[in-house]
Backbone as ProteinMPNN parsed JSONL, in Angstrom:
{"seq_chain_A": "IGSVQAVADMTDGSGYVVLTNIPSRTLIVSAKGGGNEVGFAGVVPSSPGSSSSIDVFMTTFKAPSDIANNNFSQGTDGWLLPNDLIGAGGLEKVSIEAHEEDVGPGQSGRRRHRHRRAQSSLNDYDLMVNTAGVEGQTSVSRTFNVGDGVTEVKVRYRFQTNEVTGGYYGSKWNDFFFVNIRTDKSDSFEFQSRVTAAMNDFQPTEFDQTTGEMAWEELSLVLP", "coords_chain_A": {"N_chain_A": [[245.133, -129.191, 7.745], [246.782, -125.932, 6.406], [248.417, -122.904, 6.815], [246.802, -119.951, 5.144], [246.806, -117.482, 3.702], [246.123, -113.692, 3.561], [246.168, -110.139, 2.708], [245.601, -107.215, 3.697], [245.064, -103.667, 2.924], [245.234, -100.728, 4.402], [244.287, -97.279, 4.105], [243.113, -94.969, 5.488], [243.172, -94.766, 8.097], [241.151, -95.661, 9.339], [241.434, -98.128, 10.792], [240.274, -100.316, 10.528], [239.07, -103.495, 9.289], [237.279, -105.692, 7.038], [236.904, -108.784, 6.831], [236.002, -111.497, 4.414], [233.925, -114.585, 3.681], [235.519, -116.298, 5.737], [236.638, -119.187, 6.587], [235.538, -121.378, 9.834], [237.834, -121.545, 11.701], [241.358, -121.533, 12.79], [242.04, -117.598, 12.96], [244.692, -115.919, 12.219], [245.912, -113.285, 13.057], [248.128, -110.272, 11.754], [249.449, -106.873, 12.21], [250.772, -103.905, 11.243], [251.973, -100.665, 11.52], [251.998, -97.499, 10.022], [254.037, -95.863, 11.705], [255.788, -97.82, 12.683], [254.558, -99.502, 14.358], [253.327, -102.424, 16.081], [251.086, -105.2, 15.849], [249.272, -108.227, 16.93], [247.199, -110.947, 16.828], [244.481, -113.587, 17.669], [241.98, -115.313, 16.676], [239.056, -117.741, 16.548], [236.647, -117.784, 14.062], [232.819, -118.75, 15.146], [231.353, -120.234, 13.727], [231.055, -121.336, 10.252], [229.415, -118.857, 7.856], [228.887, -117.06, 9.963], [229.602, -114.075, 12.259], [232.564, -112.804, 13.251], [234.578, -110.553, 15.606], [237.562, -109.157, 16.284], [239.75, -107.355, 18.17], [243.123, -105.833, 17.19], [245.723, -105.246, 18.989], [247.425, -102.634, 19.067], [251.896, -101.518, 19.251], [254.028, -99.617, 20.409], [257.745, -98.855, 20.264], [259.377, -99.251, 23.049], [260.771, -97.683, 25.87], [264.431, -98.052, 25.647], [265.961, -100.943, 28.079], [267.958, -100.43, 30.839], [269.214, -102.605, 31.824], [271.266, -105.282, 31.929], [270.297, -108.056, 30.865], [269.763, -110.358, 28.817], [269.76, -113.082, 29.546], [268.682, -113.923, 30.96], [269.477, -114.216, 33.446], [269.401, -112.262, 35.804], [266.301, -113.114, 36.194], [263.267, -111.808, 35.722], [263.941, -109.064, 35.192], [264.198, -106.245, 33.869], [262.577, -106.772, 31.227], [259.081, -106.625, 29.947], [256.094, -107.458, 31.068], [252.914, -109.547, 31.343], [250.608, -107.546, 32.753], [248.796, -109.0, 34.615], [249.896, -111.437, 36.194], [249.354, -114.347, 37.103], [247.351, -117.005, 35.906], [244.256, -118.518, 34.858], [243.443, -120.885, 37.341], [245.578, -120.212, 39.3], [247.776, -120.664, 37.8], [251.127, -119.572, 36.849], [251.613, -117.051, 34.377], [254.079, -116.514, 33.539], [257.448, -117.478, 33.688], [260.739, -118.498, 34.85], [262.834, -120.676, 34.017], [264.964, -123.616, 33.922], [267.139, -124.546, 31.117], [266.567, -126.632, 28.873], [267.98, -128.798, 26.681], [267.567, -131.09, 25.098], [264.497, -131.606, 23.884], [261.752, -132.178, 21.764], [260.494, -134.151, 19.436], [260.464, -137.268, 19.577], [261.912, -137.11, 22.503], [261.066, -137.049, 25.205], [261.182, -139.801, 26.362], [263.514, -140.081, 26.671], [266.888, -139.844, 29.061], [267.316, -136.32, 29.555], [269.508, -133.602, 29.885], [270.68, -130.451, 31.319], [271.867, -127.785, 29.093], [274.711, -126.537, 28.418], [275.473, -123.155, 26.498], [278.062, -121.769, 24.937], [277.781, -119.087, 24.661], [276.433, -118.774, 27.119], [277.312, -119.303, 30.029], [277.679, -118.91, 32.849], [275.178, -119.688, 33.597], [272.149, -121.173, 32.564], [269.412, -120.295, 31.414], [265.729, -120.437, 30.63], [262.782, -118.211, 29.759], [259.484, -119.132, 30.372], [256.769, -118.463, 28.57], [253.388, -119.078, 29.587], [250.389, -120.381, 28.267], [248.534, -122.282, 29.554], [244.951, -122.734, 30.448], [244.54, -120.052, 29.937], [242.73, -117.2, 28.949], [242.615, -115.314, 25.944], [245.353, -113.553, 24.712], [248.79, -113.87, 25.667], [251.823, -112.329, 26.457], [255.437, -111.491, 26.438], [258.288, -109.044, 26.242], [260.827, -107.178, 25.162], [262.882, -104.461, 25.094], [266.473, -102.818, 23.972], [269.45, -101.452, 23.86], [271.744, -102.073, 20.997], [275.108, -103.669, 21.484], [278.556, -101.655, 20.44], [279.653, -102.397, 17.19], [277.469, -105.091, 16.782], [276.089, -106.703, 14.499], [273.906, -108.289, 14.094], [270.97, -110.128, 15.754], [269.871, -112.213, 17.626], [267.431, -114.728, 18.064], [266.288, -117.945, 20.379], [263.84, -120.093, 20.482], [261.207, -122.113, 21.101], [258.592, -124.357, 21.007], [255.311, -125.426, 22.314], [252.37, -127.588, 22.766], [249.45, -128.671, 24.36], [247.517, -129.403, 23.013], [248.36, -131.048, 20.886], [248.822, -133.478, 22.792], [246.143, -133.683, 23.536], [244.597, -134.489, 21.258], [243.847, -132.881, 19.048], [244.575, -132.245, 17.016], [245.155, -130.939, 13.623], [242.565, -129.69, 13.646], [239.783, -127.044, 14.373], [240.725, -125.826, 16.101], [243.802, -124.323, 17.225], [246.315, -123.886, 18.444], [248.252, -121.187, 18.598], [251.486, -119.597, 17.977], [253.735, -115.985, 18.45], [256.951, -114.787, 16.912], [259.102, -112.373, 17.752], [261.449, -109.906, 15.801], [262.638, -106.978, 15.893], [263.788, -103.495, 14.57], [263.908, -100.45, 15.652], [265.594, -98.485, 13.603], [264.951, -98.404, 11.239], [261.771, -98.597, 9.68], [260.978, -100.464, 7.696], [259.108, -103.318, 6.559], [261.237, -104.93, 5.837], [263.386, -104.928, 7.722], [262.376, -106.235, 9.738], [262.063, -109.226, 11.473], [260.137, -112.281, 12.07], [258.242, -115.06, 13.361], [255.174, -116.233, 12.392], [252.823, -118.506, 13.305], [251.141, -121.463, 13.631], [249.628, -124.78, 15.478], [249.009, -126.541, 13.243], [250.152, -125.767, 11.279], [252.34, -127.153, 11.186], [253.799, -130.794, 11.22], [252.585, -133.861, 12.226], [254.976, -135.122, 12.776], [256.805, -133.56, 14.355], [256.499, -132.894, 16.219], [256.783, -134.095, 19.849], [254.698, -136.357, 20.976], [254.211, -137.527, 23.375], [254.724, -134.96, 24.899], [253.886, -133.237, 23.656], [255.856, -130.968, 22.861], [257.822, -128.848, 20.647], [261.246, -129.174, 18.554], [264.039, -126.898, 19.392], [263.865, -123.584, 17.996], [265.677, -121.042, 15.682], [265.621, -117.636, 15.639], [266.401, -114.677, 13.511], [267.831, -111.528, 13.099], [269.453, -109.689, 10.347], [271.086, -106.473, 11.279], [270.502, -103.14, 10.384]], "CA_chain_A": [[244.683, -127.65, 7.671], [247.777, -125.442, 6.816], [248.065, -121.535, 6.343], [246.46, -119.319, 4.044], [247.484, -115.81, 4.04], [245.051, -112.613, 3.045], [246.768, -109.055, 3.259], [244.386, -105.508, 3.293], [246.086, -102.378, 3.136], [244.531, -99.355, 5.241], [245.087, -95.78, 4.206], [242.197, -93.82, 5.755], [243.324, -94.347, 9.263], [240.155, -96.169, 10.42], [241.952, -98.887, 11.802], [238.882, -101.418, 10.553], [239.137, -104.214, 8.215], [236.493, -106.817, 6.901], [237.513, -109.874, 5.898], [234.649, -112.252, 4.371], [234.578, -115.871, 3.518], [236.557, -117.278, 6.339], [236.083, -120.631, 7.258], [236.054, -121.861, 11.035], [239.18, -122.378, 12.001], [241.996, -120.213, 13.806], [242.382, -116.746, 12.338], [246.208, -115.208, 13.024], [246.244, -111.565, 12.148], [249.375, -109.446, 12.529], [249.262, -105.448, 11.552], [252.006, -102.986, 11.167], [251.561, -99.16, 11.407], [253.267, -96.21, 9.292], [255.187, -95.225, 12.391], [256.956, -99.044, 13.199], [253.716, -100.252, 15.134], [253.131, -104.069, 15.555], [249.926, -106.213, 16.618], [249.104, -109.133, 16.676], [245.827, -111.493, 17.463], [243.993, -114.569, 16.952], [240.347, -115.642, 16.734], [238.428, -118.903, 15.699], [235.462, -117.601, 13.931], [232.141, -119.37, 15.557], [230.564, -121.068, 12.568], [230.907, -120.447, 8.321], [228.592, -117.561, 7.606], [228.477, -115.769, 11.244], [230.519, -112.618, 12.201], [233.35, -112.224, 14.658], [235.587, -109.563, 15.458], [238.902, -109.083, 17.223], [240.779, -106.145, 18.396], [244.535, -106.135, 17.678], [246.195, -103.948, 19.815], [249.392, -102.417, 18.312], [252.179, -101.211, 20.4], [255.246, -98.851, 19.634], [259.223, -99.208, 20.759], [259.435, -98.934, 24.471], [262.241, -97.097, 26.052], [265.5, -99.391, 26.013], [266.422, -101.137, 29.579], [269.464, -100.635, 31.002], [269.494, -104.017, 32.598], [271.713, -106.426, 30.988], [269.534, -109.326, 31.093], [269.08, -110.891, 27.726], [269.798, -114.17, 29.378], [267.658, -114.457, 31.974], [270.406, -114.139, 34.465], [268.627, -111.63, 36.778], [265.043, -113.083, 36.021], [262.889, -111.101, 34.554], [264.144, -107.737, 35.51], [264.289, -105.504, 32.269], [261.394, -107.337, 30.596], [257.873, -106.22, 30.082], [255.15, -108.619, 31.325], [251.778, -109.388, 31.498], [250.02, -106.856, 34.07], [248.54, -109.829, 35.243], [251.094, -112.847, 35.843], [248.685, -115.481, 37.625], [246.187, -117.005, 34.737], [243.675, -119.331, 35.377], [244.348, -122.01, 38.24], [246.649, -120.077, 39.574], [249.314, -121.042, 37.034], [251.923, -118.186, 36.221], [251.539, -116.822, 32.6], [255.394, -116.454, 32.589], [258.339, -118.075, 34.677], [262.281, -118.703, 34.471], [263.238, -122.138, 33.807], [266.271, -124.114, 33.558], [267.165, -124.938, 30.329], [266.634, -128.365, 28.139], [268.608, -128.513, 25.249], [267.241, -132.112, 24.365], [263.306, -131.751, 23.7], [261.097, -132.518, 20.397], [260.158, -135.691, 18.934], [261.217, -138.796, 20.77], [262.88, -137.136, 23.621], [260.401, -137.451, 26.11], [261.73, -140.948, 26.937], [264.796, -140.243, 27.139], [267.489, -138.801, 29.997], [267.122, -135.264, 29.652], [270.363, -132.672, 30.519], [271.025, -129.04, 31.295], [273.178, -127.895, 28.358], [275.292, -124.817, 28.446], [275.808, -122.647, 25.431], [279.224, -120.886, 25.159], [277.825, -117.506, 24.781], [275.891, -118.438, 28.114], [278.655, -119.936, 30.345], [277.641, -118.844, 34.039], [274.369, -119.609, 33.818], [271.483, -121.225, 31.146], [267.82, -120.218, 31.757], [265.131, -119.833, 29.671], [261.887, -118.015, 30.033], [258.372, -119.369, 29.693], [255.119, -118.02, 28.341], [252.319, -120.459, 30.022], [249.139, -119.969, 27.967], [247.231, -123.105, 29.709], [244.219, -122.118, 31.152], [244.742, -118.597, 30.031], [242.143, -116.89, 28.072], [243.142, -114.626, 25.512], [247.085, -114.076, 24.507], [249.94, -113.566, 26.733], [253.059, -111.844, 25.642], [256.526, -111.037, 26.986], [258.855, -108.288, 25.599], [262.303, -106.425, 25.9], [263.661, -103.338, 24.355], [267.448, -102.967, 24.442], [270.349, -100.994, 22.97], [272.926, -103.032, 20.915], [276.528, -103.089, 21.45], [279.306, -101.269, 18.868], [279.643, -103.598, 16.114], [276.531, -105.872, 16.389], [275.356, -106.377, 13.442], [272.943, -109.516, 14.472], [270.075, -110.479, 16.902], [269.211, -113.692, 17.206], [266.191, -115.47, 19.449], [265.825, -119.14, 20.455], [262.24, -120.341, 20.593], [260.548, -123.738, 20.873], [256.94, -124.144, 21.181], [254.434, -126.849, 23.149], [251.114, -127.6, 23.161], [248.93, -129.742, 24.759], [246.707, -129.483, 21.968], [248.567, -132.309, 20.2], [248.515, -134.344, 23.463], [244.593, -133.887, 23.805], [244.034, -135.108, 20.229], [242.81, -131.601, 18.518], [245.838, -131.487, 15.829], [244.324, -130.789, 12.702], [241.192, -129.437, 13.612], [239.633, -125.672, 14.27], [241.331, -125.738, 17.589], [244.842, -124.645, 16.669], [247.174, -122.949, 19.33], [249.179, -120.318, 17.904], [252.432, -118.189, 18.497], [254.315, -115.507, 17.574], [258.144, -114.269, 17.811], [258.914, -110.945, 16.522], [262.392, -109.355, 16.413], [262.42, -105.018, 14.979], [264.243, -102.179, 15.175], [263.548, -98.599, 15.24], [266.459, -98.062, 12.971], [264.077, -98.706, 9.979], [260.071, -99.251, 9.474], [260.161, -101.09, 6.597], [259.43, -104.876, 6.916], [262.652, -105.578, 5.456], [264.044, -105.315, 9.058], [261.675, -107.082, 10.671], [262.081, -110.775, 11.638], [258.896, -112.43, 12.469], [257.404, -116.134, 12.857], [253.641, -116.326, 13.301], [252.789, -120.173, 13.337], [250.278, -122.544, 14.946], [250.181, -126.343, 15.18], [248.827, -127.424, 12.368], [251.086, -125.49, 10.068], [253.545, -128.244, 11.231], [253.598, -131.985, 10.833], [252.691, -134.114, 13.763], [256.351, -135.578, 13.423], [257.792, -132.561, 14.511], [256.002, -132.657, 17.822], [256.814, -135.173, 20.902], [253.494, -137.199, 20.829], [253.766, -137.413, 24.885], [254.675, -133.446, 25.655], [253.461, -131.888, 22.564], [257.372, -130.603, 22.789], [258.876, -128.907, 19.314], [262.752, -129.127, 18.843], [264.661, -125.378, 19.012], [264.079, -123.259, 16.383], [266.105, -119.638, 15.79], [265.186, -116.357, 14.552], [267.392, -113.862, 13.309], [267.446, -109.751, 12.107], [270.287, -108.795, 10.099], [270.382, -105.426, 11.49], [270.916, -101.948, 9.168]], "C_chain_A": [[245.887, -126.512, 8.2], [247.277, -123.995, 6.712], [247.764, -121.41, 5.09], [246.329, -118.097, 4.253], [246.475, -114.934, 3.144], [245.704, -111.585, 3.402], [245.414, -107.995, 2.949], [245.318, -104.721, 3.927], [244.895, -101.623, 3.915], [245.188, -98.243, 4.987], [244.262, -94.702, 4.722], [242.288, -93.754, 6.828], [242.205, -94.569, 10.125], [240.202, -97.286, 11.369], [240.785, -100.116, 11.828], [238.766, -102.17, 9.16], [238.332, -105.384, 8.22], [237.012, -107.823, 5.883], [236.244, -111.091, 5.735], [235.2, -113.843, 3.629], [235.487, -116.694, 4.18], [236.049, -118.413, 6.985], [236.096, -120.418, 8.955], [236.793, -122.41, 11.17], [240.287, -121.147, 12.532], [242.266, -119.148, 12.815], [243.612, -116.408, 12.919], [245.977, -113.969, 12.355], [247.371, -110.996, 12.828], [249.055, -108.095, 11.699], [250.385, -104.637, 11.989], [251.514, -101.651, 10.397], [252.793, -98.618, 10.855], [254.014, -96.025, 10.257], [256.071, -96.368, 13.138], [255.782, -99.537, 14.307], [253.413, -101.423, 15.243], [252.05, -104.331, 16.51], [250.016, -107.414, 16.402], [247.895, -110.377, 17.368], [245.622, -112.679, 16.771], [242.586, -114.935, 17.477], [239.411, -117.055, 16.232], [236.858, -118.344, 15.76], [234.271, -118.704, 14.247], [231.957, -120.71, 14.927], [230.773, -120.288, 10.819], [229.81, -119.545, 8.717], [228.417, -116.764, 8.689], [229.83, -114.982, 11.295], [231.433, -112.493, 13.229], [234.357, -111.243, 14.494], [236.758, -109.78, 16.473], [240.1, -108.342, 17.001], [242.485, -106.673, 18.164], [245.223, -104.895, 18.255], [247.839, -103.803, 19.351], [250.372, -101.432, 19.383], [253.979, -100.323, 19.519], [256.49, -99.456, 20.548], [258.66, -98.244, 21.967], [260.642, -98.254, 24.827], [263.341, -98.405, 26.172], [265.748, -99.642, 27.441], [267.818, -100.85, 29.63], [269.963, -101.557, 31.785], [269.908, -105.092, 31.453], [270.982, -107.735, 31.192], [269.21, -110.078, 30.053], [269.228, -112.548, 27.748], [269.187, -114.608, 30.465], [268.481, -114.517, 33.264], [270.055, -113.76, 35.868], [267.127, -111.828, 36.641], [264.208, -112.556, 35.011], [263.152, -109.589, 34.628], [264.776, -107.144, 34.062], [263.622, -105.998, 31.175], [260.279, -106.634, 30.722], [257.303, -107.227, 29.994], [254.106, -108.459, 31.641], [251.447, -108.067, 32.855], [249.749, -107.828, 34.849], [249.195, -111.198, 35.333], [250.477, -114.285, 36.489], [247.579, -115.34, 36.599], [245.275, -117.79, 35.876], [244.145, -120.695, 36.24], [245.341, -121.682, 38.627], [247.886, -120.343, 39.025], [249.846, -119.423, 36.803], [251.733, -118.229, 34.968], [253.209, -116.829, 32.27], [256.238, -116.521, 33.917], [259.69, -117.999, 34.046], [262.42, -120.031, 35.103], [264.596, -122.608, 33.634], [266.308, -124.254, 32.393], [267.231, -126.485, 29.788], [266.817, -128.158, 26.913], [267.585, -130.116, 24.352], [265.193, -132.717, 24.551], [262.984, -131.808, 22.266], [260.819, -133.645, 20.158], [261.493, -136.632, 19.34], [261.699, -138.349, 21.641], [262.297, -137.334, 24.665], [260.651, -138.935, 26.827], [263.06, -141.117, 27.28], [265.679, -139.364, 28.522], [267.866, -137.077, 29.4], [268.566, -134.597, 30.415], [270.386, -131.258, 30.268], [272.126, -129.206, 30.167], [273.73, -126.467, 28.451], [276.366, -124.28, 27.346], [276.929, -122.398, 25.84], [278.811, -119.709, 25.595], [277.134, -116.938, 26.48], [276.637, -119.318, 29.51], [278.408, -119.966, 32.356], [276.364, -118.891, 34.302], [273.638, -120.004, 32.468], [269.979, -121.588, 31.883], [267.345, -119.951, 30.465], [263.498, -119.003, 30.01], [260.696, -118.177, 29.315], [257.158, -118.481, 29.479], [254.33, -118.851, 28.487], [251.118, -119.663, 29.343], [247.832, -120.914, 27.97], [246.188, -122.292, 30.677], [244.082, -120.511, 31.167], [243.953, -118.139, 28.724], [242.603, -115.831, 27.345], [244.504, -114.926, 25.49], [247.671, -113.464, 25.426], [251.2, -113.246, 25.743], [254.006, -111.049, 26.632], [257.058, -110.107, 25.82], [260.053, -107.493, 26.068], [262.864, -105.872, 24.645], [265.19, -102.765, 25.127], [268.01, -102.197, 23.349], [271.256, -102.148, 22.555], [273.855, -102.963, 20.991], [277.104, -102.723, 20.398], [279.455, -102.536, 18.633], [279.039, -105.09, 16.357], [276.025, -105.911, 15.256], [274.057, -107.632, 13.464], [272.271, -109.649, 15.529], [269.444, -111.588, 16.312], [268.191, -114.418, 18.44], [266.175, -116.915, 19.153], [264.698, -119.017, 20.709], [261.715, -121.964, 20.635], [258.884, -123.379, 21.629], [256.094, -125.375, 21.52], [253.218, -126.429, 23.215], [250.238, -128.623, 23.414], [247.8, -130.162, 24.033], [246.687, -130.771, 21.062], [248.41, -133.051, 20.96], [247.211, -134.638, 23.723], [244.058, -134.448, 22.107], [243.683, -133.719, 18.921], [244.048, -131.252, 17.399], [244.662, -132.014, 14.744], [242.476, -130.409, 12.563], [241.122, -127.657, 13.932], [240.33, -125.332, 15.684], [242.711, -126.087, 17.078], [245.854, -123.536, 17.522], [248.147, -122.45, 18.488], [250.12, -119.929, 18.891], [252.991, -117.449, 17.856], [255.704, -114.785, 18.152], [259.03, -113.272, 16.491], [260.376, -110.335, 17.1], [262.18, -107.592, 15.594], [263.254, -104.216, 15.502], [263.765, -100.726, 14.435], [264.558, -98.174, 14.619], [265.338, -97.975, 11.525], [262.481, -99.178, 10.131], [259.439, -99.872, 8.738], [260.429, -102.745, 7.204], [260.516, -105.615, 6.482], [263.609, -105.686, 6.605], [263.047, -105.315, 10.294], [261.665, -108.464, 10.57], [261.179, -111.53, 12.591], [258.704, -114.268, 12.362], [255.991, -116.125, 13.516], [253.125, -117.646, 12.657], [251.653, -120.716, 14.084], [250.505, -123.578, 14.542], [249.769, -126.675, 13.925], [249.309, -126.842, 10.622], [252.702, -126.353, 10.171], [253.259, -129.637, 10.915], [253.791, -132.947, 11.852], [253.77, -134.732, 13.883], [257.056, -134.395, 14.058], [257.485, -132.049, 16.339], [256.281, -133.965, 18.685], [255.383, -135.042, 21.517], [253.303, -137.036, 22.522], [253.514, -136.003, 25.262], [253.894, -132.758, 24.821], [254.504, -130.827, 22.533], [257.517, -130.069, 21.097], [260.277, -128.845, 19.874], [262.818, -127.249, 18.826], [264.548, -124.868, 17.647], [265.179, -121.932, 16.795], [265.545, -118.946, 14.677], [266.078, -115.338, 14.453], [267.143, -112.62, 12.646], [269.021, -109.558, 11.971], [270.048, -107.095, 10.489], [271.05, -103.949, 10.584], [271.924, -101.396, 9.2]], "O_chain_A": [[246.133, -126.154, 9.352], [246.084, -123.731, 6.562], [248.078, -122.131, 4.143], [245.59, -117.715, 5.16], [246.041, -115.409, 2.095], [246.081, -111.713, 4.567], [244.514, -108.111, 2.117], [246.045, -104.856, 4.911], [243.738, -102.044, 3.935], [246.329, -98.009, 5.384], [244.597, -93.544, 4.472], [241.66, -92.794, 7.276], [242.05, -94.054, 11.232], [239.478, -97.498, 12.341], [240.45, -100.729, 12.842], [238.441, -101.61, 8.113], [238.46, -106.166, 9.162], [237.371, -107.767, 4.707], [235.639, -111.531, 6.713], [236.312, -114.17, 3.216], [236.15, -117.577, 3.637], [235.138, -118.466, 7.81], [236.612, -119.392, 9.4], [236.852, -123.617, 10.939], [239.944, -119.968, 12.622], [242.726, -119.553, 11.748], [243.706, -116.567, 14.136], [245.881, -113.814, 11.138], [247.637, -111.094, 14.026], [248.463, -108.182, 10.623], [250.86, -104.768, 13.117], [250.969, -101.491, 9.304], [253.979, -98.917, 10.99], [255.154, -95.957, 9.798], [256.899, -96.074, 14.001], [256.31, -100.053, 15.293], [253.053, -101.778, 14.12], [251.989, -103.886, 17.656], [250.892, -107.789, 15.622], [247.94, -110.525, 18.589], [246.168, -112.995, 15.714], [242.235, -114.803, 18.65], [239.242, -116.975, 15.016], [236.079, -118.329, 16.712], [234.522, -119.762, 13.671], [232.241, -121.839, 15.329], [230.657, -119.127, 10.427], [229.363, -119.535, 9.864], [227.798, -115.717, 8.505], [230.838, -115.167, 10.612], [230.972, -111.982, 14.25], [234.949, -111.068, 13.429], [236.705, -110.605, 17.386], [241.03, -108.451, 16.202], [243.004, -107.615, 18.762], [245.137, -103.734, 17.854], [248.865, -104.483, 19.319], [249.827, -100.701, 20.21], [254.638, -100.52, 18.498], [256.318, -100.341, 21.386], [257.99, -97.213, 22.017], [261.566, -98.272, 24.014], [263.086, -99.493, 26.688], [265.774, -98.637, 28.152], [268.654, -100.979, 28.736], [271.02, -101.416, 32.399], [269.272, -105.567, 30.512], [271.547, -108.448, 32.021], [268.149, -110.664, 30.266], [269.031, -113.287, 26.783], [269.258, -115.787, 30.812], [267.865, -114.993, 34.218], [270.233, -114.459, 36.866], [266.473, -110.825, 36.926], [264.306, -112.73, 33.796], [262.373, -108.902, 33.967], [265.685, -107.636, 33.394], [264.066, -105.669, 30.075], [260.307, -105.863, 31.681], [257.61, -108.054, 29.136], [253.851, -107.415, 32.241], [252.24, -107.898, 33.782], [250.348, -107.795, 35.924], [248.949, -112.03, 34.46], [251.156, -115.301, 36.35], [246.976, -114.306, 36.314], [245.364, -117.801, 37.104], [245.058, -121.428, 35.861], [246.278, -122.474, 38.531], [248.941, -120.273, 39.656], [249.168, -118.409, 36.64], [251.668, -119.302, 34.367], [253.662, -117.059, 31.149], [255.967, -115.911, 34.951], [259.852, -117.534, 32.917], [262.214, -120.398, 36.259], [265.384, -121.81, 33.126], [265.135, -124.086, 32.057], [267.918, -127.357, 30.318], [266.099, -127.526, 26.137], [267.082, -130.06, 23.23], [264.742, -133.732, 25.081], [263.886, -131.503, 21.486], [261.026, -134.328, 21.161], [262.723, -136.654, 19.373], [262.355, -139.276, 22.116], [263.028, -137.961, 25.432], [260.201, -139.062, 27.966], [263.61, -141.989, 27.953], [265.17, -138.334, 28.962], [268.91, -136.937, 28.763], [268.791, -135.041, 31.54], [270.148, -130.823, 29.142], [272.957, -130.109, 30.069], [273.054, -125.443, 28.549], [277.537, -124.63, 27.197], [277.164, -122.659, 27.02], [279.224, -119.197, 26.636], [277.123, -115.825, 27.005], [275.888, -120.256, 29.782], [278.881, -120.863, 33.054], [276.048, -118.191, 35.265], [274.046, -119.55, 31.399], [269.557, -122.544, 32.534], [267.951, -119.492, 29.497], [263.035, -119.663, 30.94], [260.503, -117.752, 28.176], [256.697, -117.822, 30.412], [254.295, -119.659, 27.559], [250.832, -118.522, 29.706], [246.799, -120.868, 27.303], [246.518, -121.419, 31.479], [243.65, -119.838, 32.103], [244.31, -118.52, 27.609], [243.193, -115.074, 28.116], [245.009, -115.957, 25.932], [247.136, -112.53, 26.024], [251.472, -113.735, 24.647], [253.611, -110.201, 27.432], [256.584, -110.178, 24.686], [260.219, -107.2, 27.252], [263.197, -106.421, 23.594], [265.278, -102.398, 26.298], [267.504, -102.111, 22.23], [271.576, -103.042, 23.339], [274.149, -101.876, 20.493], [276.647, -103.115, 19.325], [279.434, -103.51, 19.386], [279.725, -106.104, 16.225], [275.365, -104.913, 14.968], [273.288, -107.583, 12.504], [272.889, -109.286, 16.53], [268.856, -111.879, 15.27], [268.49, -114.482, 19.632], [266.076, -117.297, 17.987], [264.294, -117.949, 21.169], [262.21, -122.807, 19.887], [258.369, -122.552, 22.381], [256.317, -126.379, 20.844], [252.852, -125.309, 23.572], [250.261, -129.56, 22.615], [247.154, -131.16, 24.352], [245.72, -131.39, 20.616], [247.716, -133.931, 20.451], [246.958, -135.771, 24.133], [242.883, -134.812, 22.044], [243.196, -134.081, 17.85], [244.34, -130.108, 17.049], [243.785, -132.875, 14.798], [241.584, -130.72, 11.774], [242.137, -126.974, 13.792], [240.196, -124.179, 16.093], [243.085, -127.186, 16.669], [246.031, -122.399, 17.083], [248.816, -123.158, 17.735], [249.953, -119.86, 20.109], [253.069, -117.715, 16.657], [255.816, -114.325, 19.288], [259.357, -113.321, 15.305], [260.63, -110.218, 18.299], [261.385, -107.432, 14.668], [263.5, -104.154, 16.706], [263.462, -100.246, 13.343], [264.734, -97.034, 15.049], [265.345, -96.856, 11.012], [262.196, -100.192, 10.769], [258.227, -100.076, 8.657], [261.33, -103.24, 7.881], [260.686, -106.806, 6.742], [264.57, -106.452, 6.52], [262.975, -104.678, 11.345], [261.233, -108.941, 9.52], [261.388, -111.462, 13.803], [259.027, -114.787, 11.293], [255.7, -116.043, 14.71], [253.058, -117.717, 11.43], [251.359, -120.275, 15.195], [251.255, -123.801, 13.591], [250.645, -127.403, 13.457], [249.042, -127.198, 9.474], [253.742, -126.227, 9.525], [252.269, -129.721, 10.189], [254.885, -133.04, 12.41], [253.963, -135.116, 15.037], [258.254, -134.637, 14.199], [257.981, -131.3, 17.18], [255.949, -135.004, 18.114], [254.933, -134.145, 22.229], [252.302, -136.452, 22.938], [252.464, -135.665, 25.807], [253.26, -131.764, 25.175], [254.109, -129.717, 22.177], [257.307, -130.949, 20.262], [260.604, -128.606, 21.037], [261.941, -126.499, 18.395], [264.905, -125.354, 16.574], [265.514, -121.761, 17.967], [265.181, -119.226, 13.535], [266.629, -115.072, 15.521], [266.342, -112.562, 11.713], [269.781, -109.347, 12.916], [269.048, -106.494, 10.099], [272.227, -103.996, 10.224], [272.199, -100.562, 8.338]]}, "name": "protein", "num_of_chains": 1, "seq": "IGSVQAVADMTDGSGYVVLTNIPSRTLIVSAKGGGNEVGFAGVVPSSPGSSSSIDVFMTTFKAPSDIANNNFSQGTDGWLLPNDLIGAGGLEKVSIEAHEEDVGPGQSGRRRHRHRRAQSSLNDYDLMVNTAGVEGQTSVSRTFNVGDGVTEVKVRYRFQTNEVTGGYYGSKWNDFFFVNIRTDKSDSFEFQSRVTAAMNDFQPTEFDQTTGEMAWEELSLVLP"}
């Protein structure tokens, strides 16, 4: 069960789109407005032939933070977090974790070590967005000004889901995630870099079957 794409353009400002003949599987919706607004959402239609609806909340650019904290050395300062930080069962939706480089297929039985990257010599932390036991989406974002001479912005990310270890791979229950980099210098899709993906978009061999973890990936955006 891989990805199938459908595109719908709206020009009347209604903000309402109807998609028909959608199978009962995870449906991922991404939207972009004429003013560079973006939104992402997902839903699983209850059954073939039934109707389901989903609200996609659009967000604009926020005021840039003046806190230099792209590397989480100051915790979550300068990051926009969910209003409710605690999910079901008392689990934190967002937390700062020590970086682990050796993750992904075949790594769960090996001794892990902290990996210090050259660009983060004084600290090495990651931000974890946890959706275990959480109904609906959880997201974090950051708006910042780039320095003089910067021509590219990069984000490292990785995906982990207990639906792999729970035996749901290949079913309609299909955890998904979004990573998005964009600039206010252009409202063109050309200057937006994003990953919109779900568990079934990947091969089983790309997951650690014990932990449901994938290896690190990198997303980059060349600035205009």
